[in-house]
Short mmCIF file of C-alpha atoms in Angstrom, two decimals:
data_model
loop_
_atom_site.label_atom_id
_atom_site.label_comp_id
_atom_site.label_asym_id
_atom_site.label_seq_id
_atom_site.Cartn_x
_atom_site.Cartn_y
_atom_site.Cartn_z
CA UNK A 17 -6.12 24.06 2.58
CA UNK A 18 -5.21 21.06 5.14
CA UNK A 19 -6.60 17.74 5.84
CA UNK A 20 -8.17 17.78 9.29
CA UNK A 21 -5.65 17.52 12.56
CA UNK A 22 -8.06 13.85 13.57
CA UNK A 23 -7.29 12.42 10.16
CA UNK A 24 -3.56 12.94 10.39
CA UNK A 25 -3.47 11.36 14.17
CA UNK A 26 -4.93 8.45 12.71
CA UNK A 27 -2.48 8.05 9.96
CA UNK A 28 0.42 8.60 12.59
CA UNK A 29 -0.77 6.30 15.17
CA UNK A 30 0.01 3.57 12.18
CA UNK A 31 3.28 1.92 12.38
CA UNK A 32 5.94 3.61 10.15
CA UNK A 33 8.10 0.76 8.11
CA UNK A 34 11.41 1.17 8.97
CA UNK A 35 14.28 -0.41 7.24
CA UNK A 36 15.92 -1.92 10.49
CA UNK A 37 14.05 -4.92 11.18
CA UNK A 38 16.33 -7.75 10.26
CA UNK A 39 14.42 -10.52 7.82
CA UNK A 40 11.78 -7.81 6.53
CA UNK A 41 11.37 -6.54 2.98
CA UNK A 42 12.31 -3.40 3.72
CA UNK A 43 15.75 -4.19 5.71
CA UNK A 44 16.74 -7.11 2.56
CA UNK A 45 15.84 -4.53 0.42
CA UNK A 46 19.13 -2.36 1.52
CA UNK A 47 21.36 -5.81 1.63
CA UNK A 48 20.54 -6.93 -2.06
CA UNK A 49 17.82 -5.36 -3.96
CA UNK A 50 18.71 -1.77 -4.04
CA UNK A 51 22.69 -2.29 -3.87
CA UNK A 52 22.07 -4.55 -6.86
CA UNK A 53 20.32 -2.18 -9.15
CA UNK A 54 23.02 0.42 -8.34
CA UNK A 55 25.74 -2.05 -9.79
CA UNK A 56 23.61 -3.04 -12.57
CA UNK A 57 23.22 0.65 -13.59
CA UNK A 58 27.12 0.92 -13.25
CA UNK A 59 27.63 -1.93 -15.59
CA UNK A 60 25.34 -0.70 -18.25
CA UNK A 61 27.01 2.38 -18.11
CA UNK A 62 30.61 1.37 -18.28
CA UNK A 63 31.06 3.38 -21.44
CA UNK A 64 29.99 6.67 -20.99
CA UNK A 65 30.37 7.45 -17.35
CA UNK A 66 33.86 8.04 -15.96
CA UNK A 67 35.86 6.04 -13.62
CA UNK A 68 35.07 8.27 -11.27
CA UNK A 69 31.12 8.23 -11.42
CA UNK A 70 31.51 4.59 -11.44
CA UNK A 71 33.15 4.67 -8.06
CA UNK A 72 31.33 6.65 -6.58
CA UNK A 73 27.72 4.77 -7.31
CA UNK A 74 29.77 1.58 -6.40
CA UNK A 75 30.86 2.84 -3.01
CA UNK A 76 27.07 4.13 -2.65
CA UNK A 77 25.99 0.27 -3.14
CA UNK A 78 28.66 -0.81 -0.88
CA UNK A 79 27.01 1.64 1.75
CA UNK A 80 23.77 0.51 1.64
CA UNK A 81 25.15 -3.02 2.38
CA UNK A 82 27.03 -2.10 5.00
CA UNK A 83 24.43 0.57 6.58
CA UNK A 84 26.42 3.50 6.29
CA UNK A 85 25.03 6.54 7.44
CA UNK A 86 22.88 8.34 4.66
CA UNK A 87 24.70 11.12 3.14
CA UNK A 88 22.95 14.83 2.61
CA UNK A 89 22.83 16.69 -0.84
CA UNK A 90 24.91 19.42 0.40
CA UNK A 91 27.94 16.87 0.00
CA UNK A 92 27.41 17.35 -3.76
CA UNK A 93 27.01 21.03 -3.85
CA UNK A 94 27.16 21.53 -7.77
CA UNK A 95 24.48 18.90 -8.30
CA UNK A 96 22.49 20.10 -5.19
CA UNK A 97 22.20 23.42 -6.37
CA UNK A 98 20.85 22.33 -9.79
CA UNK A 99 18.48 20.40 -8.25
CA UNK A 100 14.66 21.25 -7.75
CA UNK A 101 14.18 18.94 -4.84
CA UNK A 102 17.70 19.02 -3.01
CA UNK A 103 16.93 21.54 -0.77
CA UNK A 104 13.85 19.35 0.75
CA UNK A 105 15.75 16.47 1.08
CA UNK A 106 18.49 18.29 3.06
CA UNK A 107 15.91 19.81 5.26
CA UNK A 108 14.15 16.07 5.60
CA UNK A 109 17.25 14.24 6.50
CA UNK A 110 19.15 17.24 8.97
CA UNK A 111 19.98 16.15 12.44
CA UNK A 112 18.36 12.59 12.03
CA UNK A 113 21.66 10.94 11.88
CA UNK A 114 19.88 7.93 9.56
CA UNK A 115 21.53 5.16 8.07
CA UNK A 116 20.34 3.26 5.21
CA UNK A 117 19.17 0.10 7.41
CA UNK A 118 17.75 2.16 10.05
CA UNK A 119 15.55 4.54 8.67
CA UNK A 120 12.08 5.36 6.90
CA UNK A 121 11.97 2.77 4.59
CA UNK A 122 9.76 5.14 1.98
CA UNK A 123 11.91 8.31 2.66
CA UNK A 124 15.35 6.29 2.12
CA UNK A 125 14.38 4.49 -0.84
CA UNK A 126 13.21 7.49 -2.76
CA UNK A 127 16.07 9.26 -1.56
CA UNK A 128 18.55 6.86 -3.12
CA UNK A 129 16.94 7.12 -6.68
CA UNK A 130 17.61 11.17 -5.86
CA UNK A 131 21.36 10.48 -4.96
CA UNK A 132 22.30 8.11 -7.84
CA UNK A 133 21.10 11.25 -9.89
CA UNK A 134 23.55 13.54 -8.09
CA UNK A 135 26.05 11.03 -8.07
CA UNK A 136 25.86 10.68 -11.60
CA UNK A 137 25.76 14.26 -12.33
CA UNK A 138 22.64 14.08 -14.20
CA UNK A 139 21.84 17.70 -13.29
CA UNK A 140 24.85 18.64 -15.25
CA UNK A 141 24.74 16.33 -18.30
CA UNK A 142 21.22 15.45 -18.20
CA UNK A 143 21.91 11.84 -19.23
CA UNK A 144 19.70 9.56 -17.39
CA UNK A 145 21.79 6.75 -15.47
CA UNK A 146 18.77 4.22 -15.81
CA UNK A 147 18.35 5.03 -19.53
CA UNK A 148 20.60 1.84 -20.97
CA UNK A 149 18.60 -0.63 -18.65
CA UNK A 150 15.06 0.89 -20.01
CA UNK A 151 16.44 0.52 -23.77
CA UNK A 152 17.54 -3.01 -23.04
CA UNK A 153 14.35 -3.83 -21.34
CA UNK A 154 12.67 -2.58 -24.77
CA UNK A 155 15.01 -5.03 -26.74
CA UNK A 156 14.13 -8.05 -24.74
CA UNK A 157 11.15 -10.62 -25.98
CA UNK A 158 9.15 -9.76 -22.73
CA UNK A 159 7.55 -6.30 -23.24
CA UNK A 160 6.63 -7.54 -26.84
CA UNK A 161 5.10 -10.83 -25.94
CA UNK A 162 3.41 -8.96 -23.39
CA UNK A 163 1.81 -6.05 -26.06
CA UNK A 164 0.84 -9.44 -28.33
CA UNK A 165 -1.20 -10.99 -25.10
CA UNK A 166 -3.07 -7.53 -25.28
CA UNK A 167 -3.47 -7.23 -29.14
CA UNK A 168 -4.28 -10.86 -29.01
CA UNK A 169 -7.23 -10.22 -26.23
CA UNK A 170 -8.18 -7.27 -28.13
CA UNK A 171 -8.97 -9.28 -31.48
CA UNK A 172 -10.64 -11.95 -29.66
CA UNK A 173 -12.85 -9.95 -27.86
CA UNK A 174 -14.10 -7.78 -30.63
CA UNK A 175 -14.35 -11.38 -32.92
CA UNK A 176 -16.86 -12.44 -29.93
CA UNK A 177 -19.15 -9.01 -29.83
CA UNK A 178 -18.08 -8.66 -26.20
CA UNK A 179 -19.78 -5.29 -24.86
CA UNK A 180 -17.55 -2.46 -24.84
CA UNK A 181 -18.07 -2.61 -20.61
CA UNK A 182 -16.69 -6.24 -20.64
CA UNK A 183 -13.78 -5.41 -23.30
CA UNK A 184 -12.37 -1.98 -20.92
CA UNK A 185 -12.88 -4.49 -17.94
CA UNK A 186 -10.43 -7.15 -19.07
CA UNK A 187 -8.03 -4.12 -20.54
CA UNK A 188 -8.35 -2.97 -16.63
CA UNK A 189 -6.98 -6.24 -15.68
CA UNK A 190 -4.13 -5.80 -18.44
CA UNK A 191 -3.33 -2.60 -17.04
CA UNK A 192 -3.03 -3.62 -13.53
CA UNK A 193 -0.74 -6.78 -14.06
CA UNK A 194 1.58 -5.17 -16.39
CA UNK A 195 2.99 -3.15 -13.33
CA UNK A 196 4.51 -6.68 -12.66
CA UNK A 197 7.20 -5.63 -15.40
CA UNK A 198 8.96 -3.38 -13.06
CA UNK A 199 12.87 -3.20 -13.43
CA UNK A 200 13.34 -1.90 -10.01
CA UNK A 201 12.17 -5.14 -8.26
CA UNK A 202 13.85 -8.06 -10.40
CA UNK A 203 12.48 -10.74 -8.43
CA UNK A 204 8.56 -9.79 -9.56
CA UNK A 205 9.81 -9.02 -13.13
CA UNK A 206 11.17 -12.20 -13.73
CA UNK A 207 7.40 -13.53 -12.65
CA UNK A 208 6.33 -12.48 -16.46
CA UNK A 209 9.55 -12.89 -18.48
CA UNK A 210 10.45 -14.66 -21.58
CA UNK A 211 8.95 -15.51 -24.93
CA UNK A 212 5.70 -17.00 -22.88
CA UNK A 213 5.29 -13.93 -21.00
CA UNK A 214 1.74 -12.97 -20.46
CA UNK A 215 -0.90 -10.66 -18.66
CA UNK A 216 -3.14 -13.34 -18.38
CA UNK A 217 -3.84 -13.79 -14.13
CA UNK A 218 -6.24 -16.15 -12.25
CA UNK A 219 -8.72 -13.52 -10.59
CA UNK A 220 -7.99 -14.94 -7.23
CA UNK A 221 -5.07 -13.24 -7.38
CA UNK A 222 -7.03 -9.73 -7.28
CA UNK A 223 -7.47 -9.39 -4.11
CA UNK A 224 -10.10 -6.47 -4.88
CA UNK A 225 -11.63 -5.90 -8.15
CA UNK A 226 -13.51 -2.56 -8.47
CA UNK A 227 -13.39 -2.44 -11.97
CA UNK A 228 -17.26 -3.18 -12.64
CA UNK A 229 -17.99 -0.03 -10.35
CA UNK A 230 -15.40 1.96 -12.04
CA UNK A 231 -16.81 1.38 -15.38
CA UNK A 232 -20.19 1.80 -14.24
CA UNK A 233 -19.42 4.95 -12.87
CA UNK A 234 -18.05 6.41 -16.06
CA UNK A 235 -21.00 5.19 -18.16
CA UNK A 236 -23.23 7.07 -15.80
CA UNK A 237 -21.06 10.39 -16.20
CA UNK A 238 -21.25 10.19 -19.84
CA UNK A 239 -24.91 9.97 -19.78
CA UNK A 240 -25.12 12.45 -17.41
CA UNK A 241 -23.23 14.68 -19.09
CA UNK A 242 -24.57 13.97 -22.65
CA UNK A 243 -22.75 16.25 -25.19
CA UNK A 244 -22.33 19.53 -23.00
CA UNK A 245 -19.07 18.28 -21.11
CA UNK A 246 -16.15 16.48 -22.27
CA UNK A 247 -15.11 14.00 -19.81
CA UNK A 248 -11.29 14.22 -18.66
CA UNK A 249 -9.55 11.40 -16.86
CA UNK A 250 -5.91 12.18 -15.58
CA UNK A 251 -3.54 9.59 -15.29
CA UNK A 252 -0.89 9.77 -12.27
CA UNK A 253 1.69 7.12 -13.45
CA UNK A 254 5.39 7.19 -14.32
CA UNK A 255 5.42 6.48 -18.05
CA UNK A 256 2.66 7.20 -20.97
CA UNK A 257 2.00 6.27 -24.69
CA UNK A 258 3.99 8.37 -27.09
CA UNK A 259 1.33 7.72 -29.86
CA UNK A 260 -1.36 8.98 -27.62
CA UNK A 261 1.10 12.15 -26.62
CA UNK A 262 1.84 13.00 -30.34
CA UNK A 263 -1.57 12.76 -31.38
CA UNK A 264 -3.05 15.11 -28.80
CA UNK A 265 -4.90 12.22 -27.07
CA UNK A 266 -3.12 12.26 -23.93
CA UNK A 267 -1.29 15.80 -22.97
CA UNK A 268 1.23 15.63 -20.26
CA UNK A 269 0.70 18.24 -17.28
CA UNK A 270 3.77 18.22 -15.16
CA UNK A 271 3.85 19.18 -11.57
CA UNK A 272 6.56 19.10 -9.43
CA UNK A 273 4.59 17.78 -6.62
CA UNK A 274 4.73 14.59 -8.52
CA UNK A 275 8.61 14.59 -8.05
CA UNK A 276 8.86 15.41 -4.11
CA UNK A 277 8.88 13.47 -1.34
CA UNK A 278 5.21 13.89 -0.70
CA UNK A 279 2.12 12.15 0.59
CA UNK A 280 -0.85 12.41 -1.22
CA UNK A 281 -3.04 14.65 1.51
CA UNK A 282 -0.38 17.48 1.31
CA UNK A 283 -1.31 18.42 -2.55
CA UNK A 284 -1.09 21.87 -2.91
CA UNK A 285 -4.59 23.86 -3.24
CA UNK A 286 -3.51 24.66 -7.14
CA UNK A 287 -3.36 20.90 -7.97
CA UNK A 288 -5.99 19.68 -5.40
CA UNK A 289 -8.58 22.35 -7.18
CA UNK A 290 -7.38 21.80 -10.92
CA UNK A 291 -8.09 17.96 -10.07
CA UNK A 292 -11.65 18.81 -8.44
CA UNK A 293 -12.60 20.98 -11.25
CA UNK A 294 -11.32 19.15 -14.34
CA UNK A 295 -11.11 15.54 -13.70
CA UNK A 296 -14.12 13.13 -13.83
CA UNK A 297 -11.45 10.15 -12.64
CA UNK A 298 -7.91 9.92 -11.35
CA UNK A 299 -6.00 6.86 -12.24
CA UNK A 300 -3.59 6.06 -9.62
CA UNK A 301 -0.78 3.37 -10.87
CA UNK A 302 1.42 1.33 -9.05
CA UNK A 303 2.84 0.38 -6.13
CA UNK A 304 4.76 3.31 -4.99
CA UNK A 305 1.77 5.73 -5.62
CA UNK A 306 -0.30 3.33 -3.26
CA UNK A 307 1.79 3.88 -0.79
CA UNK A 308 1.71 7.64 -1.17
CA UNK A 309 -2.12 7.31 -0.51
CA UNK A 310 -1.80 5.72 2.67
CA UNK A 311 1.41 7.49 4.24
CA UNK A 312 3.42 4.59 3.86
CA UNK A 313 1.78 3.28 7.12
CA UNK A 314 0.70 0.06 8.53
CA UNK A 315 -3.18 0.71 8.32
CA UNK A 316 -5.23 -2.31 9.47
CA UNK A 317 -5.68 -4.17 6.28
CA UNK A 318 -9.17 -4.33 6.55
CA UNK A 319 -9.41 -0.80 6.92
CA UNK A 320 -11.89 0.28 4.19
CA UNK A 321 -10.34 2.87 1.72
CA UNK A 322 -12.64 5.84 2.55
CA UNK A 323 -11.31 5.70 5.55
CA UNK A 324 -7.56 5.53 4.47
CA UNK A 325 -8.14 7.80 2.00
CA UNK A 326 -10.81 10.19 2.88
CA UNK A 327 -8.90 13.64 1.37
CA UNK A 328 -8.67 13.00 -2.61
CA UNK A 329 -10.10 15.79 -4.33
CA UNK A 330 -12.06 13.81 -6.91
CA UNK A 331 -13.29 9.99 -7.67
CA UNK A 332 -10.04 7.67 -8.22
CA UNK A 333 -9.15 4.24 -8.83
CA UNK A 334 -6.11 2.69 -8.10
CA UNK A 335 -4.09 0.09 -10.06
CA UNK A 336 -1.46 -1.79 -8.02
CA UNK A 337 0.23 -4.98 -8.22
CA UNK A 338 1.31 -5.60 -4.65
CA UNK A 339 5.13 -5.01 -3.92
CA UNK A 340 5.33 -3.23 -0.23
CA UNK A 341 3.42 -3.65 2.88
CA UNK A 342 1.01 -0.95 3.49
CA UNK A 343 -2.43 -2.45 2.35
CA UNK A 344 -6.23 -1.51 3.04
CA UNK A 345 -9.63 -2.61 1.88
CA UNK A 346 -8.77 -6.50 2.35
CA UNK A 347 -11.84 -8.33 4.06
CA UNK A 348 -10.45 -9.64 7.51
CA UNK A 349 -11.28 -13.43 6.48
CA UNK A 350 -8.90 -12.85 3.44
CA UNK A 351 -6.18 -11.53 5.28
CA UNK A 352 -6.22 -13.98 7.95
CA UNK A 353 -6.12 -16.83 4.83
CA UNK A 354 -3.31 -14.95 3.00
CA UNK A 355 -1.26 -14.64 6.59
CA UNK A 356 -1.56 -18.32 6.84
CA UNK A 357 -0.76 -19.44 3.20
CA UNK A 358 1.99 -17.09 2.13
CA UNK A 359 3.83 -14.43 4.46
CA UNK A 360 5.13 -12.57 1.69
CA UNK A 361 1.74 -11.64 0.41
CA UNK A 362 1.68 -8.21 0.69
CA UNK A 363 5.04 -7.70 -1.62
CA UNK A 364 6.37 -10.27 -3.60
CA UNK A 365 4.14 -9.31 -6.69
CA UNK A 366 1.75 -12.26 -6.78
CA UNK A 367 -1.26 -10.35 -6.25
CA UNK A 368 -2.91 -6.93 -7.04
CA UNK A 369 -5.60 -4.87 -6.35
CA UNK A 370 -7.86 -2.53 -8.28
CA UNK A 371 -9.63 -0.27 -5.82
CA UNK A 372 -11.54 3.04 -6.04
CA UNK A 373 -13.15 6.11 -4.47
CA UNK A 374 -15.71 7.05 -6.76
CA UNK A 375 -18.06 9.41 -4.33
CA UNK A 376 -15.50 11.37 -2.32
CA UNK A 377 -16.24 13.96 0.49
CA UNK A 378 -12.80 15.09 0.83
CA UNK A 379 -12.24 15.86 4.81
CA UNK A 380 -10.31 19.16 4.84
CA UNK A 381 -9.84 22.20 7.17
#
């Protein structure tokens, strides 16, 4: 099953974001943000990486700044042969002659992380080059301050006998703003850093809030199902609660599709069918997954979500702190106001959306 030709024509009519326009977030990412991320990776691995590995990674950082040609996975044959996704990357890059600052942003940014794994020999050692930075973040005060915010709000709401509906709505917002804690985007992460870090934000920064709709949908689904059917919620996320996993409350069901350079309308039939048959609601979390919904194209921002994502196999809700340009479902008057107030409103991480499609009618052939 595939999406309709008409839908794909509409997608590809939209502007694809390239990295070659000076002053844009995509271009600046290769001049400072991503090279800095790779250099930080080297600094945190000095004690366990060989000098050769460190130099390879530092060269990658310099290549991004200097707009070098993007290398193929086959230039690192031993590692590429062990990777389940290198063949796809080879095909995507072949005959394109892309450089870091003249390439499709979504493609080259994802490939950069794959290249870090190859250069760090991850597929031989199994050592995550970003593990030290992840551990260091957990040793900082910020994540625990954020957790304390959530715990405190929960206790406060229980003491005031708030309804389950209102409690769940609050936690959905906490879930959204937790996306600010992004180690790949320091400028956004720094907005909630320190002992006073909080997940309490002005609702004016939440440009679309479908939380009430989603909760009502789940309540209706539960009421209709009664005791005859167990409702399932599927998470598309980059991390999971270990306590829930250990107790069997959260089951990890990996699929290589999530790790490939793909858009969600390219979902294989088996996975599409499983979600359609088993999931009452899919939770799609984070900016990267939002970009995969939209094909990383610049849709008119007032386009209804249902029009931009007519293909998803079941009901879904997206939690997204805005860290890139693509966006839909924003009323035109709000877009006009934001363009005047803040030229970086699409990607500076200050704003967020909770958007849903709860009555899907997938357009597929």
